Tab-separated table of C-alpha atoms and ligand atoms in Angstrom:
chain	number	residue	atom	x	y	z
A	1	UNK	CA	-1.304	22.674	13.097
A	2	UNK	CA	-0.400	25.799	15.252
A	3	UNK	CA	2.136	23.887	17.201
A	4	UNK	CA	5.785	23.689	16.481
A	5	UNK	CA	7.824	20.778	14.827
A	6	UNK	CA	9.132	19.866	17.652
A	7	UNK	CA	6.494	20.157	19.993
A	8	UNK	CA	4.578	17.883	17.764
A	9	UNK	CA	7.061	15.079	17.770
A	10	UNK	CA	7.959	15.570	21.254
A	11	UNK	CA	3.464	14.503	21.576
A	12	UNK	CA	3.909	11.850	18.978
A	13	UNK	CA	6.863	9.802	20.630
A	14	UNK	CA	4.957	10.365	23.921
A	15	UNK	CA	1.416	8.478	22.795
A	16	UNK	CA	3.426	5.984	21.323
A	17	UNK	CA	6.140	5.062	23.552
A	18	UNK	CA	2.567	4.993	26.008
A	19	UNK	CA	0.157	3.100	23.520
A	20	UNK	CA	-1.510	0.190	24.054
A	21	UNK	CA	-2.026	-0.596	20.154
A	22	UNK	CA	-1.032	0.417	17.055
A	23	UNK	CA	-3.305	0.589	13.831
A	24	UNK	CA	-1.142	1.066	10.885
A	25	UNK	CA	-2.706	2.321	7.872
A	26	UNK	CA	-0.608	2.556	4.467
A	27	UNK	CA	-1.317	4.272	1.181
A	28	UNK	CA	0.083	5.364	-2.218
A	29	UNK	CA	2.140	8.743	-0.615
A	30	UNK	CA	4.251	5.917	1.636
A	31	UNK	CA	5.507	3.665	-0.863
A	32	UNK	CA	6.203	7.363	-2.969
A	33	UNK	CA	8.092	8.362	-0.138
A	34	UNK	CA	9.881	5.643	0.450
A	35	UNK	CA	11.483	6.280	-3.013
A	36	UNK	CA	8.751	4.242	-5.258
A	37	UNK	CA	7.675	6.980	-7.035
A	38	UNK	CA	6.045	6.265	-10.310
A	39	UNK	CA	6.873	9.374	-12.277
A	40	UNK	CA	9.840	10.537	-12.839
A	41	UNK	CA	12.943	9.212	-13.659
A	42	UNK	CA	11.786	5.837	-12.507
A	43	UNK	CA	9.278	5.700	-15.075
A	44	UNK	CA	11.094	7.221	-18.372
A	45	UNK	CA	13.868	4.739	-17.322
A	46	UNK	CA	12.241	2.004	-17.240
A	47	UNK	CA	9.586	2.489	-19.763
A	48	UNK	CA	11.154	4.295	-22.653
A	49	UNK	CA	9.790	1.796	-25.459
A	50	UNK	CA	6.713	1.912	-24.574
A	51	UNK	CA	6.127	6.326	-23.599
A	52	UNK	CA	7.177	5.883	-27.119
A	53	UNK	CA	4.712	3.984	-28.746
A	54	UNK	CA	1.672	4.627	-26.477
A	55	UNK	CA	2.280	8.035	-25.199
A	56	UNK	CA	2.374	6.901	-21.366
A	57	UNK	CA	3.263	9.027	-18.508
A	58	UNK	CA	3.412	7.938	-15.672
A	59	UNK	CA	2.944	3.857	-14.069
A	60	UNK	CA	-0.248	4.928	-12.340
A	61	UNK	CA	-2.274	6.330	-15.008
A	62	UNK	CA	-0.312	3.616	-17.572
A	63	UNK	CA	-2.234	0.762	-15.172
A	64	UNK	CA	-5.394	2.093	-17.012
A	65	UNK	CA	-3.858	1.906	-20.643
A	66	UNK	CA	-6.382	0.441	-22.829
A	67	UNK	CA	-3.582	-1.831	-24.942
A	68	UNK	CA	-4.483	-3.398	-27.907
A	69	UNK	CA	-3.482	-7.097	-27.261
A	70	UNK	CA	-3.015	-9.603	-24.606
A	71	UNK	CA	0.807	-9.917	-25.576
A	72	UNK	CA	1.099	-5.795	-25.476
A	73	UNK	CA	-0.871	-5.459	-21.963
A	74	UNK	CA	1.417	-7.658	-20.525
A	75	UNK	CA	4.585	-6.802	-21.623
A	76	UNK	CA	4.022	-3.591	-19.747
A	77	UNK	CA	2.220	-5.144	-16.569
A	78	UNK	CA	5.215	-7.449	-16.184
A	79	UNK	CA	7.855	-4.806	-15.983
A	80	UNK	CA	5.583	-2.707	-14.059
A	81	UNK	CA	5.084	-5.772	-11.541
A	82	UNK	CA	8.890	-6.307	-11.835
A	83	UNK	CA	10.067	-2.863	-10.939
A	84	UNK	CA	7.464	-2.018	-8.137
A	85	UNK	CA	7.021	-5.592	-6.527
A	86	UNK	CA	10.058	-8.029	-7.338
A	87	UNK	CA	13.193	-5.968	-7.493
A	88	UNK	CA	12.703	-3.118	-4.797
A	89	UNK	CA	14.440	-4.909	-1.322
A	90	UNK	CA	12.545	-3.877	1.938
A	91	UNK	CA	12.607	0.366	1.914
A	92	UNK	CA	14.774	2.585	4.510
A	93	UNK	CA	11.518	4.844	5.385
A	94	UNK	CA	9.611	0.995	5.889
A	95	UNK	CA	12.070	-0.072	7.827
A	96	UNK	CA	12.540	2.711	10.383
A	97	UNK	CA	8.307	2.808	10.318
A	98	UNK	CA	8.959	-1.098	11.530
A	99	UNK	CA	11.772	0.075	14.239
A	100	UNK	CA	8.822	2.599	15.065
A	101	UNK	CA	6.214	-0.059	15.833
A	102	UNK	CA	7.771	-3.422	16.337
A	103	UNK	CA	7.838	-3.773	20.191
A	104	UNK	CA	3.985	-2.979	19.992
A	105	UNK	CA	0.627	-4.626	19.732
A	106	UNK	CA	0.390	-3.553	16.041
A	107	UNK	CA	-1.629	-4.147	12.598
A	108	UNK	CA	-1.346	-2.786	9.075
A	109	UNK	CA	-4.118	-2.081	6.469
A	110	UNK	CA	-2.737	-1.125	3.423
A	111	UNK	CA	-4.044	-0.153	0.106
A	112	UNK	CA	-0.663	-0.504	-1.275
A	113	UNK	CA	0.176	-3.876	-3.038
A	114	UNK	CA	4.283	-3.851	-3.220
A	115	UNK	CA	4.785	-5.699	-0.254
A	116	UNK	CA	7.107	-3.322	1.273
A	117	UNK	CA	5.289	-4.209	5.018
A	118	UNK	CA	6.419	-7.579	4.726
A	119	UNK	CA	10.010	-7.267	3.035
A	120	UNK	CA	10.860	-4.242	5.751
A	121	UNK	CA	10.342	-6.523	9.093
A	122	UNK	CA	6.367	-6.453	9.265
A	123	UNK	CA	4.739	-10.170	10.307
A	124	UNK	CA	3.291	-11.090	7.541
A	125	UNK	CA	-0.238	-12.173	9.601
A	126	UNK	CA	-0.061	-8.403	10.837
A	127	UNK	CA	-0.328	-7.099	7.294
A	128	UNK	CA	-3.723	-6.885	5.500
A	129	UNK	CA	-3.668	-5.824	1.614
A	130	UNK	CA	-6.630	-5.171	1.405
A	131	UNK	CA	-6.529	-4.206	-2.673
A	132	UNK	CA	-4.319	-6.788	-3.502
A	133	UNK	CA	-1.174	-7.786	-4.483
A	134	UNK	CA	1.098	-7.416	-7.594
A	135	UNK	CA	2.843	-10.877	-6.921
A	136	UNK	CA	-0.283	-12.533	-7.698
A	137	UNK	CA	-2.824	-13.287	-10.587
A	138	UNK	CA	-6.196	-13.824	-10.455
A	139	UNK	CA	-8.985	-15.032	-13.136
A	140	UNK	CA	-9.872	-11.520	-14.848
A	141	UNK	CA	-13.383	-12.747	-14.589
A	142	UNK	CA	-13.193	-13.714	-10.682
A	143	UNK	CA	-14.319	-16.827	-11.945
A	144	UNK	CA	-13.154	-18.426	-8.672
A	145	UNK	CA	-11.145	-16.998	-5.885
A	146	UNK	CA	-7.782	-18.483	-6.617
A	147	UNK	CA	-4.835	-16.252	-6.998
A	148	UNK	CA	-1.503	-17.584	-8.446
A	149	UNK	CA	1.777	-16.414	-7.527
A	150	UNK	CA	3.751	-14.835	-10.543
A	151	UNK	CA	7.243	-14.157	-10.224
A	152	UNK	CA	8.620	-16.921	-12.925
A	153	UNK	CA	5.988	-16.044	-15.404
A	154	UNK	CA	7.165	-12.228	-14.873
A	155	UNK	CA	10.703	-12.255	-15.067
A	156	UNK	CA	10.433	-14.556	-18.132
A	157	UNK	CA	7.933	-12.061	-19.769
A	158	UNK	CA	10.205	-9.426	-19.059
A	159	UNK	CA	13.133	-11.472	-20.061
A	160	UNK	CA	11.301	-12.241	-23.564
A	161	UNK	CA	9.441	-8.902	-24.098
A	162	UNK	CA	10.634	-7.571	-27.888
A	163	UNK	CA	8.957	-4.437	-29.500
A	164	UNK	CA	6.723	-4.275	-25.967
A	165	UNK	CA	4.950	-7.866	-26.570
A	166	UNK	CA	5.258	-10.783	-24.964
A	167	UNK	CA	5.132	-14.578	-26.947
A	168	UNK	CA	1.942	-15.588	-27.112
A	169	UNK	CA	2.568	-18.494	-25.763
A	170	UNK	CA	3.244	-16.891	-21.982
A	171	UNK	CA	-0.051	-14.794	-21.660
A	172	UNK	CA	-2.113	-15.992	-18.957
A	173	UNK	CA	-5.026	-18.049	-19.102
A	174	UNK	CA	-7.768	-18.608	-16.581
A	175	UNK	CA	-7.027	-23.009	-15.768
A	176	UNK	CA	-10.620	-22.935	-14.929
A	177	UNK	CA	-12.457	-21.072	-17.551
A	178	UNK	CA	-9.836	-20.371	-20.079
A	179	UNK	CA	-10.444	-16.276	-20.069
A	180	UNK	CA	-7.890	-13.691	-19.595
A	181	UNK	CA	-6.282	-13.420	-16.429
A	182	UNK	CA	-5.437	-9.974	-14.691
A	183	UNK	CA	-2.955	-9.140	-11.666
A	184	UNK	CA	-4.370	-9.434	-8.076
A	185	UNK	CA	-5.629	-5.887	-7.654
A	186	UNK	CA	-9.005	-4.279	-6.964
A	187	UNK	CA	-9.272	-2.791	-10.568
A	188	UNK	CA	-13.050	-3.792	-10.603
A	189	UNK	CA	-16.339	-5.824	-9.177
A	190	UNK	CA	-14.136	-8.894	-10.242
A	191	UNK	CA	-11.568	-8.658	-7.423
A	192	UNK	CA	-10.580	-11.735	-5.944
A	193	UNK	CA	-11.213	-12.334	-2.392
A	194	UNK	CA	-9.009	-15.589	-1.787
A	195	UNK	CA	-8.708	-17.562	2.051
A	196	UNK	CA	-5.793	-15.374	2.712
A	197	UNK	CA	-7.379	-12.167	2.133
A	198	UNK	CA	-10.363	-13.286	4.195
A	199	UNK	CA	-8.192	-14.657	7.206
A	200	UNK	CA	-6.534	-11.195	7.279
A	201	UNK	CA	-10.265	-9.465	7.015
A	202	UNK	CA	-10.872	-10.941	10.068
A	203	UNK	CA	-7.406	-11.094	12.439
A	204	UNK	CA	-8.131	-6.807	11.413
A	205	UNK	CA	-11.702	-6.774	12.356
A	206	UNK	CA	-10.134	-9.215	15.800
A	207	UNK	CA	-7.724	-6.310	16.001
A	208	UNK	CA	-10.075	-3.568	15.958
A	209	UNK	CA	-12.419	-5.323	18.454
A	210	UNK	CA	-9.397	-5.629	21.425
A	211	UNK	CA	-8.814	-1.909	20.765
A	212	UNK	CA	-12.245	-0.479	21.946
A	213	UNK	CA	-11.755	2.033	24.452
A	214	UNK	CA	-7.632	1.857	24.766
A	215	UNK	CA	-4.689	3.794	24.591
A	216	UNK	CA	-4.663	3.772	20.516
A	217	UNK	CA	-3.060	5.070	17.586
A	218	UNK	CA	-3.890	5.421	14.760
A	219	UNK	CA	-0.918	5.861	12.634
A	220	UNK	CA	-2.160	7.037	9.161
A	221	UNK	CA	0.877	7.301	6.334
A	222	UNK	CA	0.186	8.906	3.322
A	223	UNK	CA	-3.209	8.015	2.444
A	224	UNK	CA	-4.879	10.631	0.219
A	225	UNK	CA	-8.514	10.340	-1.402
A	226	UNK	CA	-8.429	7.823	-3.832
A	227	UNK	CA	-10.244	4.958	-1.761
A	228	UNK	CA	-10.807	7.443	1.570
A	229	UNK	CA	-13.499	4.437	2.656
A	230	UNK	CA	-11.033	2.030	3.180
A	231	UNK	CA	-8.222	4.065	5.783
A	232	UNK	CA	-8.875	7.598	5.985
A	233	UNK	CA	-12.030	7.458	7.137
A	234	UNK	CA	-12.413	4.804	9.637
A	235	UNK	CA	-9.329	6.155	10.723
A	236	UNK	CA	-11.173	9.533	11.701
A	237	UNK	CA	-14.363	7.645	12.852
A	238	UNK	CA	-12.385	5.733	15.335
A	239	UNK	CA	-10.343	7.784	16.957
A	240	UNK	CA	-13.822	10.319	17.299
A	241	UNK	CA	-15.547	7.090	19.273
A	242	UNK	CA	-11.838	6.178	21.629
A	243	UNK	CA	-11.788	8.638	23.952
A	244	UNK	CA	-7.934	7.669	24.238
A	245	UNK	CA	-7.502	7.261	21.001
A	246	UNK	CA	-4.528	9.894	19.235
A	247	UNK	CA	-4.613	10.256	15.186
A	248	UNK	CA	-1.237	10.682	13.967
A	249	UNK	CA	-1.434	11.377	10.687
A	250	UNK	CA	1.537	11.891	8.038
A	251	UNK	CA	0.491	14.116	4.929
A	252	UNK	CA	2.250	16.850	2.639
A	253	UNK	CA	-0.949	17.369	0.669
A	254	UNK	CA	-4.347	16.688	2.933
A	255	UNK	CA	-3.142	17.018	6.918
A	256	UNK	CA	-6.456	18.908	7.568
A	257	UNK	CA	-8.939	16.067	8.950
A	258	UNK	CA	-12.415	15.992	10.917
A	259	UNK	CA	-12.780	19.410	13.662
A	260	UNK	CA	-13.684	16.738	15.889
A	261	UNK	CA	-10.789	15.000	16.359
A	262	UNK	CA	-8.535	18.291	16.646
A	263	UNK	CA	-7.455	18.183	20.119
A	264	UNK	CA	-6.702	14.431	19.518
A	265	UNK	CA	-4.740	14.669	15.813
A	266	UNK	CA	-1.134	14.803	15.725
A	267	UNK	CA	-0.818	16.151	12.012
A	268	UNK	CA	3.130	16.058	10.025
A	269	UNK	CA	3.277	17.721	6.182
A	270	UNK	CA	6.968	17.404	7.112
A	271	UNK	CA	9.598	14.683	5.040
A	272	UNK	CA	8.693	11.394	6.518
A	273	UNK	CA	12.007	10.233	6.759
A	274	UNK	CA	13.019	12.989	8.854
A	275	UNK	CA	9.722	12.933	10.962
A	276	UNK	CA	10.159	9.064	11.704
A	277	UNK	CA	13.882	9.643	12.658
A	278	UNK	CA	12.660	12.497	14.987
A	279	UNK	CA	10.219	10.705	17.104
A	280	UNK	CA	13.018	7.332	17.666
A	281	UNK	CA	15.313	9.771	18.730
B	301	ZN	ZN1	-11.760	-17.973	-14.944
């Protein structure tokens, strides 16, 4: 972190325009910095009824609400799915991350589940989400590993929500075993691992194989400590066992990483818009 700015994009478009491969990995500060916060004045806009009856403040911690009925829990998971999955479009900062990468060898892992990858240019087979999706639901239960896409049910819950609840008649049901059904993320041991997700375990575990020993980046945006096990720090592992392997890793908050892989980190606290306009300069 002793070098300039500019020094430190002048290294970063070097590695890449000379990289072999390209491992992206995605987490929560991305998505927030491409303008999908979920405080703010996204959130009281959105969500007024309901910070008024519950006390909520903010969509992450709100994801944890314990609400008291089927028809209230989904009310606010289908305008929470609406707003962060089905009416963003593909995101500037995703886009010029896609511009970055595109003529590359590259993969994503993401632990973000808004799609932005694929709406901003990303190949869908290139994109593993690994905690899910909101544009899905699965059996709350896990009862088996279907997951069912959800964009009509959502817009009509939306559409029908009064005094945050939805009819009864539109809240989910498992077709198999009747139980509730929950969205398609990682909230607990019952997280469905469908075909799809396992197809995409394995094209990233093919990925990771063909990179051994070459020119590599890892390109880390954003990812804090939340789930550090599934990016962060395989992220730091690998590029400590590719001796041509460069870290470059995009963080306001947590830049600082393993001594280790000092000499071989390129580290940005800096706006990520500006940073990713720098380096395709
Ligand atoms: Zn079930």
């Amino acid at each position: 972190m002793n070098e300039t700015y500019e020094n430190r994009i002048e290294k970063a478009k070097w590695v890449i325009q000379n990289a072999e491969n390209i491992l992206i990995g995605g987490g929560a500060g991305l998505s927030a910095a491409a303008g999908i916060e979920y405080g703010g004045k996204r959130f009281t806009e959105n969500f007024a009824p309901f910070i008024k009856r519950y006390g909520l403040t903010d969509m992450y911690t709100s994801g944890f609400y314990p609400f008291p009925t089927q028809e209230a829990r989904w009310a606010y998971w289908a305008k929470h799915i609406l707003v962060n999955r089905y009416e963003p479009s593909g995101t500037q900062l995703y886009k010029d991350i896609f511009q970055m990468v595109k003529d590359k060898n590259y993969f994503v892992i993401t632990t973000n589940v808004d799609s932005q990858f694929e709406k901003s240019g990303f190949v869908a087979e290139k994109v593993f989400e690994v905690q899910g999706n909101y544009g899905y639901l699965q059996c709350a239960k896990g009862c088996h590993s279907t997951v069912y896409n959800n964009e009509s049910l959502v817009r009509e819950m939306v559409a029908k929500t009064e005094d945050c609840k939805i009819p009864s008649e539109l809240v989910p049901k498992c077709p198999i075993c009747g139980g509730n059904m929950d969205p398609h993320l990682r909230i607990n041991q019952h997280f469905v691992q469908d075909d799809e997700w396992d197809e995409l375990n394995e094209s990233y575990n093919h990925f990771l194989h063909e990179s051994t020993g070459k020119k590599m980046i890892y390109l880390e945006l954003g990812v804090g400590f939340n789930t550090p096990g599934i990016i962060r720090y395989p992220f730091e592992q690998m590029t400590f066992n590719n001796e041509n392997a460069t870290l470059i890793r995009f963080n306001m908050e947590h830049p600082e990483g393993a001594k280790e892989n000092r000499e071989k980190t390129i580290a940005f606290t800096e706006n990520m818009y500006d940073v990713v306009s720098k380096i395709m300069k």
